[in-house]
XYZ file of C-alpha atoms in Angstrom:
602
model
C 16.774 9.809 38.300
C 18.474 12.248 35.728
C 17.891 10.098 33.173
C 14.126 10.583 33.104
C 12.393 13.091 31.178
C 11.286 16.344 32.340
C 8.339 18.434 30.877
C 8.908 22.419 30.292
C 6.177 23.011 32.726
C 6.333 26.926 32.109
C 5.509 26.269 28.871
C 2.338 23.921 29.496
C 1.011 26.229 31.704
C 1.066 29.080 28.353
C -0.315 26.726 26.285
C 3.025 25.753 24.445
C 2.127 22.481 22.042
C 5.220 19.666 23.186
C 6.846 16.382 21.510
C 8.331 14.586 24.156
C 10.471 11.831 22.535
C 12.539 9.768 25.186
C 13.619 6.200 25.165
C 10.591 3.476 26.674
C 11.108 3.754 30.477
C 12.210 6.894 31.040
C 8.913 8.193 32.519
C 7.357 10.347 29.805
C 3.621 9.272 30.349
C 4.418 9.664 34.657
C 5.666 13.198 34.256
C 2.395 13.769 32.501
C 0.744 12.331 34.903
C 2.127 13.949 37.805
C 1.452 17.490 35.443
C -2.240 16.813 35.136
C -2.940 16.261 39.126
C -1.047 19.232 39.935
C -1.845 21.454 37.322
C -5.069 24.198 37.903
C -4.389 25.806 34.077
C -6.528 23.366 32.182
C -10.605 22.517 32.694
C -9.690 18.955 31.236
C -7.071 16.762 30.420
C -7.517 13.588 27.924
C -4.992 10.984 27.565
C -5.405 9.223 24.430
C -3.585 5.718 24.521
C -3.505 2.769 22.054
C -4.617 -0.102 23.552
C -6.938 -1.494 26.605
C -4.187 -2.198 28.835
C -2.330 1.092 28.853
C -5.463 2.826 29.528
C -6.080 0.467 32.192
C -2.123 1.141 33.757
C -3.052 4.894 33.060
C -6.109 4.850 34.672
C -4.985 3.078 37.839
C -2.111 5.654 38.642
C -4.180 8.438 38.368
C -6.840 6.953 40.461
C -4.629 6.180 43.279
C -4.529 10.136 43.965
C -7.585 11.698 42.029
C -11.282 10.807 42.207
C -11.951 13.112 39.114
C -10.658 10.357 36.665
C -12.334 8.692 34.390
C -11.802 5.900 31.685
C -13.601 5.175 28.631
C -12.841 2.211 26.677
C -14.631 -0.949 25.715
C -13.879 -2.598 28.727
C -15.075 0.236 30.894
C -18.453 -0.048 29.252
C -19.272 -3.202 30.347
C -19.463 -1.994 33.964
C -22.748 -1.307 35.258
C -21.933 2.207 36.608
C -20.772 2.972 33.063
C -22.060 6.477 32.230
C -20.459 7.920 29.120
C -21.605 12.034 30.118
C -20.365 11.313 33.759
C -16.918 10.276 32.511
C -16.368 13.152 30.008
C -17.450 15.739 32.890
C -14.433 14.374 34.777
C -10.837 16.642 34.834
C -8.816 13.697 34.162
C -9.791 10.849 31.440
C -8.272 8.273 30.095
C -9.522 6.830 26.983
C -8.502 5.329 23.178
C -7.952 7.322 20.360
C -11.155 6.380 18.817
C -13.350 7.252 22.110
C -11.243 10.649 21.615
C -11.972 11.215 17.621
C -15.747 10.667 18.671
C -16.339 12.634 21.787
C -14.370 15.828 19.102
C -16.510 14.874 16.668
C -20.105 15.162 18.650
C -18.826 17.421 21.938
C -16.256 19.697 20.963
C -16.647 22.291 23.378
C -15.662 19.436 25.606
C -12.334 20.545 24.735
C -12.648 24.538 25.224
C -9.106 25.074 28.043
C -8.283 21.250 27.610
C -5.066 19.763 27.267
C -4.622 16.316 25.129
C -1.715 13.892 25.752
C -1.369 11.367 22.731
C 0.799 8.505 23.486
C 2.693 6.587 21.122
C 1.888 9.428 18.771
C 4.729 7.686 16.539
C 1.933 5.290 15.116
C 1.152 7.853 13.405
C 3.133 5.443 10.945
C 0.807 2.503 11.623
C -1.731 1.356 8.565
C -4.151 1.095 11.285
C -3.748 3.977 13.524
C -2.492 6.616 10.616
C -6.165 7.643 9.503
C -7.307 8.273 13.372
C -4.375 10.122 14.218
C -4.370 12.481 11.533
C -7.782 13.616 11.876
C -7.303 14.171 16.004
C -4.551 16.442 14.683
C -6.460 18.306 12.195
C -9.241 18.600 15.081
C -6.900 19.755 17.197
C -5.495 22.497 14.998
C -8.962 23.905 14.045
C -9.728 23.634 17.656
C -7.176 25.370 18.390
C -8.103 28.623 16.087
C -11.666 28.543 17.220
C -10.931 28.560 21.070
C -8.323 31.087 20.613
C -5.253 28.786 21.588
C -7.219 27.462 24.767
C -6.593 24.058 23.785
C -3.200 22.382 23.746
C -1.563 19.311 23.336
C 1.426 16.635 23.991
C 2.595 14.038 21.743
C 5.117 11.273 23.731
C 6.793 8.812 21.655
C 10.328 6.816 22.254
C 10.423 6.777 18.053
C 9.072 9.636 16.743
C 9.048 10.226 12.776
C 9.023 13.733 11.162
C 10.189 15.301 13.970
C 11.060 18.481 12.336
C 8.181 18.795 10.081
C 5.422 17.528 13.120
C 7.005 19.870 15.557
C 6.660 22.960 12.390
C 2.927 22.195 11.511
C 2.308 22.322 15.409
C 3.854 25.135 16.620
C 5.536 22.654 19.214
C 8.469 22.734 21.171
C 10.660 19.323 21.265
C 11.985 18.108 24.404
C 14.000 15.298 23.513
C 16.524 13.054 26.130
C 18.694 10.192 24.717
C 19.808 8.468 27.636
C 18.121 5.495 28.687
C 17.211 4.510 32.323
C 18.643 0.720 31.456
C 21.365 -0.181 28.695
C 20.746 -2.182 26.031
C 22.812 -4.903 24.324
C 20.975 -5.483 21.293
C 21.918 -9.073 19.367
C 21.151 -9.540 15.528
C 20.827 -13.595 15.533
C 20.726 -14.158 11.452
C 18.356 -17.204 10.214
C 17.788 -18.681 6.953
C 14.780 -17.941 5.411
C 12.149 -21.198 4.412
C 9.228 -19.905 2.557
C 7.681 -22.972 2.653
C 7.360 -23.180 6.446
C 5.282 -21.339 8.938
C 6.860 -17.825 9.127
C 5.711 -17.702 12.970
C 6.582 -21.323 14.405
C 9.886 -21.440 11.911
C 11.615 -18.023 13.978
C 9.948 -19.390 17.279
C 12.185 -22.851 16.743
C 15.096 -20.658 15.850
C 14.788 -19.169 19.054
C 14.070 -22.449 20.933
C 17.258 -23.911 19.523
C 19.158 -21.281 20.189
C 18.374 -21.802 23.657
C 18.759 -25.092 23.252
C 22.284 -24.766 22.552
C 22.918 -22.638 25.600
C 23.424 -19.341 23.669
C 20.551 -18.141 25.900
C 20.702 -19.312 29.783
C 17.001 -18.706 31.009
C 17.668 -19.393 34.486
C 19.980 -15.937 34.247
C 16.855 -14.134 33.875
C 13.820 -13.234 35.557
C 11.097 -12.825 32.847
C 11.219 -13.168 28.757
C 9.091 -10.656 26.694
C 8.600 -12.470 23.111
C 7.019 -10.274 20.525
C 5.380 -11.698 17.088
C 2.235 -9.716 15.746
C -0.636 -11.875 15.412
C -3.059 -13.478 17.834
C -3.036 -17.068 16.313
C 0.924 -16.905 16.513
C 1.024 -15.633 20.779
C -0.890 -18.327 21.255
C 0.565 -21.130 19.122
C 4.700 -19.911 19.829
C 3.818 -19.906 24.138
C 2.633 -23.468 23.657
C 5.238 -24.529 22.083
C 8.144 -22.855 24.162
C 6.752 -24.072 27.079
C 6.331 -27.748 25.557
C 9.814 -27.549 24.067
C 11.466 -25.636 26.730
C 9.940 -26.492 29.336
C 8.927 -23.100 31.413
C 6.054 -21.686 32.437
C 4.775 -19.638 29.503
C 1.765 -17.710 28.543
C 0.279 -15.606 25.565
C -1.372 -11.223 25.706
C -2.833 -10.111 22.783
C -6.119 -7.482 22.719
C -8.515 -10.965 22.135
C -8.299 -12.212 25.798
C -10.632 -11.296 28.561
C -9.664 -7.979 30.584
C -9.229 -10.130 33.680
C -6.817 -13.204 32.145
C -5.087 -9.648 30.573
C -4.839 -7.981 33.938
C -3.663 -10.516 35.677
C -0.616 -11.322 33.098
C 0.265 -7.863 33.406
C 0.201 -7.738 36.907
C 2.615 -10.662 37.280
C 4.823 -8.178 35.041
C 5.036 -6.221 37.871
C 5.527 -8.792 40.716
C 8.247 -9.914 42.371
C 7.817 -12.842 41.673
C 6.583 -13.909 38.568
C 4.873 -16.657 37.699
C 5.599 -16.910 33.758
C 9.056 -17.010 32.579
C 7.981 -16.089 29.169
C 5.201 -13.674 28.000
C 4.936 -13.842 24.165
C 3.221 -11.065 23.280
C 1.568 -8.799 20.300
C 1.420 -4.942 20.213
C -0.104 -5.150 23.471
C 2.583 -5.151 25.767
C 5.045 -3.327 23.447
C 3.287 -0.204 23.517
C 2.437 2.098 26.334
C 2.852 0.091 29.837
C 5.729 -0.559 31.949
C 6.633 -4.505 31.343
C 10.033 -5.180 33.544
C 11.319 -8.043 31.246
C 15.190 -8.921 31.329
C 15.031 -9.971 27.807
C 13.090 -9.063 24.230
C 12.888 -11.679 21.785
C 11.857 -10.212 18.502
C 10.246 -12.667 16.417
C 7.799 -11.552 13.820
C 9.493 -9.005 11.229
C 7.246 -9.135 8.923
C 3.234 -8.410 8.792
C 0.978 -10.641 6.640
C -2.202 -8.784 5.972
C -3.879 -8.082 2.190
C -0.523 -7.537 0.898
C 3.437 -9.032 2.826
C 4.844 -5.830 4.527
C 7.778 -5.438 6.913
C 7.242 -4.413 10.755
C 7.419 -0.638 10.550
C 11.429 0.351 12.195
C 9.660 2.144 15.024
C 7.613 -0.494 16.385
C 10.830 -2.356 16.299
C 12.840 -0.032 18.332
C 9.858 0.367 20.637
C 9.740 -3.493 21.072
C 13.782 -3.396 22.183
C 13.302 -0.746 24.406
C 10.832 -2.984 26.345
C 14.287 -4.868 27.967
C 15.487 -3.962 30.853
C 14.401 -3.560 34.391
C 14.971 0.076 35.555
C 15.813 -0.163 39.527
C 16.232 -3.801 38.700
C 18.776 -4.606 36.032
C 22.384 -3.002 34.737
C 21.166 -3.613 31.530
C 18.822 -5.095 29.040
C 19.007 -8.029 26.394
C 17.163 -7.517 22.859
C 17.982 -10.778 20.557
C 16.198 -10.042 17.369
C 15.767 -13.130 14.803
C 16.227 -11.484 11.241
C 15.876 -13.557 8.308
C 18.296 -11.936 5.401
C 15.683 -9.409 3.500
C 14.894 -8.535 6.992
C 18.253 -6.982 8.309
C 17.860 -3.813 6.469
C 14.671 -3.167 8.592
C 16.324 -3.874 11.718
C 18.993 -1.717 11.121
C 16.616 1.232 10.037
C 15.346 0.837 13.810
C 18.723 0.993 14.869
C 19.684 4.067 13.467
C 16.193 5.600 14.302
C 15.301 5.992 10.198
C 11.972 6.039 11.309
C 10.318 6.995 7.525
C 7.858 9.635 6.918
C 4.529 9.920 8.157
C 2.481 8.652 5.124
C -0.851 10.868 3.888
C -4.208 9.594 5.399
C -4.759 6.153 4.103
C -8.948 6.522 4.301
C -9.590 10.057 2.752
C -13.825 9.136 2.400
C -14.340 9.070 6.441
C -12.533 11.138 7.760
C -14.352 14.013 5.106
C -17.223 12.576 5.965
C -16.565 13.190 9.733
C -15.580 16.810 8.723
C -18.473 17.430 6.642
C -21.096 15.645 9.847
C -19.152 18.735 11.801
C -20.329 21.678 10.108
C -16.938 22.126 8.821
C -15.669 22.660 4.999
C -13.721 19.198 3.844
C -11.200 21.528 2.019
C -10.403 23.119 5.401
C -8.873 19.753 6.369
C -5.858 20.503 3.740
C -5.252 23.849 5.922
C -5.764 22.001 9.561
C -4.277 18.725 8.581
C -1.230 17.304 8.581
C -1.047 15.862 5.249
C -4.292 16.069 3.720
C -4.212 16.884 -0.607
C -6.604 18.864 -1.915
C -7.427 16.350 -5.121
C -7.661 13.644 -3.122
C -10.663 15.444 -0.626
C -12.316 16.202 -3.739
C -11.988 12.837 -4.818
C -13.389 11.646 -1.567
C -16.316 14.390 -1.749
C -17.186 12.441 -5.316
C -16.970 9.029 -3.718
C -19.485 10.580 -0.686
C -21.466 12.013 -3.371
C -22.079 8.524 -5.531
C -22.830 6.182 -2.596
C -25.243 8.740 -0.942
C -23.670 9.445 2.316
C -23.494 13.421 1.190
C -25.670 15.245 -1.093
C -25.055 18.767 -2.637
C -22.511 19.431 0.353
C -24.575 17.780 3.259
C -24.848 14.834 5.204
C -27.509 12.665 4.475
C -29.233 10.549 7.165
C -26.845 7.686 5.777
C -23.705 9.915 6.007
C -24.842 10.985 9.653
C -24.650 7.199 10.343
C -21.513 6.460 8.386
C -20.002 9.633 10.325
C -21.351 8.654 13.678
C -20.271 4.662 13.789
C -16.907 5.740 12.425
C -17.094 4.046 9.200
C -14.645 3.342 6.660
C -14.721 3.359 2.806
C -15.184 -0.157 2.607
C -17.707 -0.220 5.508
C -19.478 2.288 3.222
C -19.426 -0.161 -0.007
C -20.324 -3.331 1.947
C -23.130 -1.213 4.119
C -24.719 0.068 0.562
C -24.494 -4.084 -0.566
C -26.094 -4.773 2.508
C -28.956 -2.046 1.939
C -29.926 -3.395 -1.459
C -29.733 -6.689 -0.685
C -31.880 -6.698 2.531
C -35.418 -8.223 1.846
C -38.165 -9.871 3.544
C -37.755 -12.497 6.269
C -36.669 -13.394 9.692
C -35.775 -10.145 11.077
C -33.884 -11.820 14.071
C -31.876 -14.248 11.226
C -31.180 -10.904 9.053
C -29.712 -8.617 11.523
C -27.399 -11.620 12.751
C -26.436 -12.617 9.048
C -25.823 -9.058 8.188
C -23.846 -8.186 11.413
C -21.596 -10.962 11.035
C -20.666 -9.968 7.358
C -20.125 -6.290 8.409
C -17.663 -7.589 11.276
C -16.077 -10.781 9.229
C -14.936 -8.536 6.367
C -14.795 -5.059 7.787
C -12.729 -5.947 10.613
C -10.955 -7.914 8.564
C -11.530 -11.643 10.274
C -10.987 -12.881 7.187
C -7.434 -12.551 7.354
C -7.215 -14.026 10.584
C -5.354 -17.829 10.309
C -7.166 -19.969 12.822
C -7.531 -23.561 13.192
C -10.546 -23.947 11.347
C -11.278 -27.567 12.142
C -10.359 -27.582 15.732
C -13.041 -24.830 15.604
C -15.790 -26.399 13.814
C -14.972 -29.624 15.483
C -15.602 -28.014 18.833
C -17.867 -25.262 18.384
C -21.556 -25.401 18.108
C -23.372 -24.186 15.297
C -26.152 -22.488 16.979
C -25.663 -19.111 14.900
C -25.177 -20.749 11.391
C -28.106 -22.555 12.464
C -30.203 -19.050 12.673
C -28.724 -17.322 9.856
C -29.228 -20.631 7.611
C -31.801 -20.183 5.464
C -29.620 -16.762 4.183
C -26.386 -18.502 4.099
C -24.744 -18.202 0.739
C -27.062 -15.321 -0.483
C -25.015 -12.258 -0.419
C -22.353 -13.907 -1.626
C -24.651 -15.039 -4.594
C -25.815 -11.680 -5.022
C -22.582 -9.799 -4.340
C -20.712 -12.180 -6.916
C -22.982 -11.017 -9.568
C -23.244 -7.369 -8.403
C -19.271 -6.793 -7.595
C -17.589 -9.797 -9.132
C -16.504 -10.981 -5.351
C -18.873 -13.297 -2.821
C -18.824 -11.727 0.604
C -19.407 -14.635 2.628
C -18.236 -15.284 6.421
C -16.468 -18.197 6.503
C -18.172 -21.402 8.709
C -15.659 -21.088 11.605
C -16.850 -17.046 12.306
C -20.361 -19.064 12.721
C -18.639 -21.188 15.840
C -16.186 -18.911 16.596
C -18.349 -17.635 19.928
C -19.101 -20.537 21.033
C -14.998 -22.135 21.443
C -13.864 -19.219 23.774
C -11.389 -22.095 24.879
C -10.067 -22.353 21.298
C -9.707 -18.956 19.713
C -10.141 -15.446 22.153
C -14.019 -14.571 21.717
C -13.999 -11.062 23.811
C -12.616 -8.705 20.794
C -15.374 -10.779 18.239
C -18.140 -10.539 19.935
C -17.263 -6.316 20.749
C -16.886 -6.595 16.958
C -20.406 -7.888 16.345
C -21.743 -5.779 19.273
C -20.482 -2.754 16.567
C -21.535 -4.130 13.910
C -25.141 -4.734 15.263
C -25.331 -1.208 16.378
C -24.717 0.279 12.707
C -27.508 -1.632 11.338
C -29.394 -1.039 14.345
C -28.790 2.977 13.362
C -29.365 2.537 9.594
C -33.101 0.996 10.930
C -33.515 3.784 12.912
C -33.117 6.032 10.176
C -35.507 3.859 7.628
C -32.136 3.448 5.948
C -32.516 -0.462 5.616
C -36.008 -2.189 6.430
C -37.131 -1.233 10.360
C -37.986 -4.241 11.717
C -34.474 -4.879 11.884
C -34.459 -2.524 14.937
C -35.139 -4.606 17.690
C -32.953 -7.826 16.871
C -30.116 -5.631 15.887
C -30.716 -3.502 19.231
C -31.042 -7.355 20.834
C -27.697 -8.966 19.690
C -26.386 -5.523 20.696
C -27.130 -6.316 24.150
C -26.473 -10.016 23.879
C -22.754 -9.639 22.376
C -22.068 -7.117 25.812
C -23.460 -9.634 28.347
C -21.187 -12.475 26.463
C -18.451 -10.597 27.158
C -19.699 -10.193 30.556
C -20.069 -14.047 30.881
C -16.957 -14.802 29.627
C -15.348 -12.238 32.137
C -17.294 -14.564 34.935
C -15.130 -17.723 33.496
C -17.597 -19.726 31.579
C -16.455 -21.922 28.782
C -17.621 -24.326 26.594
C -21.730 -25.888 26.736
C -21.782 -22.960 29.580
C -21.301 -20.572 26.778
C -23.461 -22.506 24.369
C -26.329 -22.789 26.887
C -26.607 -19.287 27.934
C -26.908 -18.146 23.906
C -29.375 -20.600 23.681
C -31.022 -19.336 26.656
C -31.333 -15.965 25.132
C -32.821 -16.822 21.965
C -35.455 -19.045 23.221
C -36.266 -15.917 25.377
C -35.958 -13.446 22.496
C -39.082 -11.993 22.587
C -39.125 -11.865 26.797
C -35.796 -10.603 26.783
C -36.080 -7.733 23.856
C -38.799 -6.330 25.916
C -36.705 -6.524 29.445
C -34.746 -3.146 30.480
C -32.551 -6.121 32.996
C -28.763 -6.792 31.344
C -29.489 -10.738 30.199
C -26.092 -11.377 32.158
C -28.219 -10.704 35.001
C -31.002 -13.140 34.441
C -32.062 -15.858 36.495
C -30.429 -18.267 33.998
C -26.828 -16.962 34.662
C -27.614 -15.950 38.405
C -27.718 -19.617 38.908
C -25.408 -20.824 36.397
């Protein structure tokens, strides 16, 4: 046991700011845990995590000993006892860093005596985490000053970056442990690189052959973590393993249902495991406790707007998923490194984690500032690494598009600010304004929902099979949003030189949960809806968009209800079409339509 971590508790209970940075598996997150039901200093504690399953693996710990837990996610709000107020009025909760940014935002003397954990505060580093935790930071800080230091905070990480500089701006102290509960033998296997090819399926052969060729005896090991970094390529690299190799494989990535989720991370945990191989995105390399043997890193590289390399600390926190503490001697890592890739790989190795870059969405998070009463050049004193031209940049930006006007929020900043939306939210939302005109409201709000979640939340970077798609999906939605189709990105063409037009297979996409993972779109339209639902509200954009937005709000949560339940295919398809031939009955009913008689019976 003296290789796991332990927290300065003398200092937590004075309100002493900590950076725990200890290898994965050494128990940082459990000594928190064990802190925050013994500890009688703090009104509240808040862990912050990154993803849906370790908030779940959070949340079940603590509940095993504490009733006064509570869990706020996306998932948690489709249960029926779901009460937002009830949860935040617990001691304990356990929520995402976005539920945590809000709840600051609109509540903060929420946080008066509280103490926040942030896990995995090294993304920090990440494109798409950066922006959120730099502003919980700057929160925190000003907090901090206006509750007289009765607020305080940890950040846990196994790769920390800026460790001297972080620990400085927070008045923290650093408890750091090398040692590692399990060994590591890390292997650098060196492939050729063939641009032509499939990035994804060409390192998941190289790994097949390798174990082909008996460099890598499976039946020496108990389970196989593989890590690449998109959803298409989980799903497409299990199949094939399991075709070529022939083991029982599987695929985790944020898209799947919280059950089929749960239940792969449960086997995790078993004894005995029923997968041999888990290949895996972000979602099992960050946060939870995975007992694998063996890491197989695949994907080095990330293949978004622009080609960028896997950042070195989500590297090293991928190899420090191997290893079974209690279990193994010592874990396996076998990374596959094309030859412009090495250098990256060995910046992991040495822990040259970078620098934490400045925020990468100035025009939101000043908006969020400004929606708190607060001055924007305040965050430049609070924040991390905030520059004062840039805020006033952003302040000119608010300024032209409306969201702020001579210093205030407008009702279309309060919106912007409330929904959490980003610059090019902003831009697309202002299209969407002037473009809206008379017509099927129920055929508007779906047309405009699906552009604000195709583009926003970027699904149109997403590499799917497009045919298999469109060949079995059903084209129910394109069918209601038809007689707009092609419009805005007519009008958007001539107004911004680029047509913002959802691609056919984001039409089908709902309706092939057995194709491509459905949960995370539809959540993503559910969001979507509710911002046009809010600009409605507001007169912002024309009002009788307010009940179908408010009703595809409601239908995208009782999908993901229904596809919890199991349903698939025409079972999907006939339960949308149940709900719009009822739209009218059902827009009027206060009843969930996952509890109608259609699905009752179903």
């Amino acid at each position: 046991m003296s290789n796991f971590v332990k927290l300065d508790i003398k200092a937590l209970d004075s309100y002493q700011p900590l950076m725990v940075i200890s290898p994965t598996g050494s128990g940082k997150t459990f000594s928190v845990i064990k802190y925050a039901l013994k500890q009688n200093v703090y009104n509240k504690v808040v862990f912050a995590m990154p993803t849906k399953a370790a908030i779940r693996e959070v949340y079940t710990k603590l509940s095993l000993f504490t009733n006064y837990v509570g869990r706020d996610d996306s998932d948690a709000r489709l249960e029926d006892s779901f009460n937002a107020e009830e949860v935040w009025r617990k001691k304990i909760i356990v929520t995402s860093y976005e539920r945590l940014l809000q709840q600051m935002i609109s509540y903060p003397s929420l946080f008066s005596n509280s103490l926040l954990v942030i896990d995995e505060a090294h993304l920090l580093l990440s494109e798409g985490r950066n922006c959120t935790l730099q502003e919980l930071l700057a929160y925190y800080k000003f907090f901090r000053e206006k509750f007289g230091g009765k607020i305080n905070i940890i950040l846990l990480s196994a790769t920390m970056p800026d460790v001297d500089s972080l620990s400085e701006y927070l008045e923290a102290k650093v408890i750091c442990n090398d040692k590692r509960p399990v060994n590591i033998d890390v292997k650098i296997v060196r492939v050729s690189q063939k641009r032509s090819e499939n990035y994804y399926l060409n390192k998941a052969i190289e790994f097949i052959n390798y174990v082909k060729k008996g460099e890598l005896k499976l039946e020496n090991y108990k389970q196989i973590l593989v890590y690449t970094n998109t959803r298409r390529s989980a799903e497409e690299i299990s199949k094939l393993i399991e075709k070529e190799l022939h083991v029982s494989a599987v695929f985790h990535h944020a898209g799947l249902p919280i059950e089929v989720r749960k239940k792969i991370e449960d086997d995790m945990r078993s004894e005995n495991n029923q997968y041999k191989v888990i290949v895996s995105t972000d979602t099992l390399a960050l946060s939870i406790n995975t007992n694998v043997d063996v890491v197989v890193v695949l994907a080095l590289k990330r293949f978004a707007a622009l080609r960028t390399y896997v950042e070195p600390s989500t590297i090293a926190q991928v190899i420090g998923r191997a290893g079974r503490p209690g279990y193994s001697e010592k874990g396996l890592a076998l990374i596959f490194a094309e030859p412009d890739e090495v250098k990256i790989v060995n910046k992991a190795l040495k822990k040259d984690f970078g620098r934490v870059p400045e925020p990468l969405d100035y025009p939101q998070t000043v908006l969020r500032w400004i929606y708190s009463g607060l001055d924007p050049l305040l965050l430049a004193r609070y924040g991390y690494r905030y520059s004062p031209s840039k805020i006033k940049d952003s302040l000119s930006f608010l300024e032209n598009i409306g969201a702020i006007q001579k210093g205030k929020v407008t009702p279309l900043g309060k919106v912007f600010a409330y929904e959490m939306v980003p610059k090019k939210g902003m831009n697309l939302l202002k299209l969407i304004i002037k473009f809206d005109k008379k017509g099927n409201p129920l055929a508007r709000a779906l047309y405009y929902s699906f552009i604000y979640s195709f583009f926003v939340d970027e699904y149109f970077s997403r590499k799917v099979n497009e045919g298999e798609i469109l060949r079995k999906g059903n084209s129910i939605f394109l069918d209601l949003v038809k007689s707009l189709r092609g419009s805005f990105g007519k009008y958007t063409y001539f107004t911004v030189g680029e047509s913002l037009e959802p691609s056919t297979w984001f039409y089908y996409s709902l309706t092939v949960p057995q194709v491509i993972s459905t949960d995370d779109i539809a959540e993503s339209i559910r969001k979507s809806s509710e911002i046009i639902y809010n600009l409605s509200t507001y007169s912002l954009i024309s009002e009788d968009l307010s009940k179908p937005s408010y009703f595809i709000m409601r239908l995208m949560r009782s999908y993901r209800r229904v596809i919890r339940g199991g349903k698939k295919g025409e079972e999907i398809v006939d339960f949308i079409r149940f709900c719009f031939s009822n739209y009218q009955e059902l827009s009027k009913s206060k009843d969930e339509f996952f509890d109608t008689q259609w699905i009752r019976n179903a």
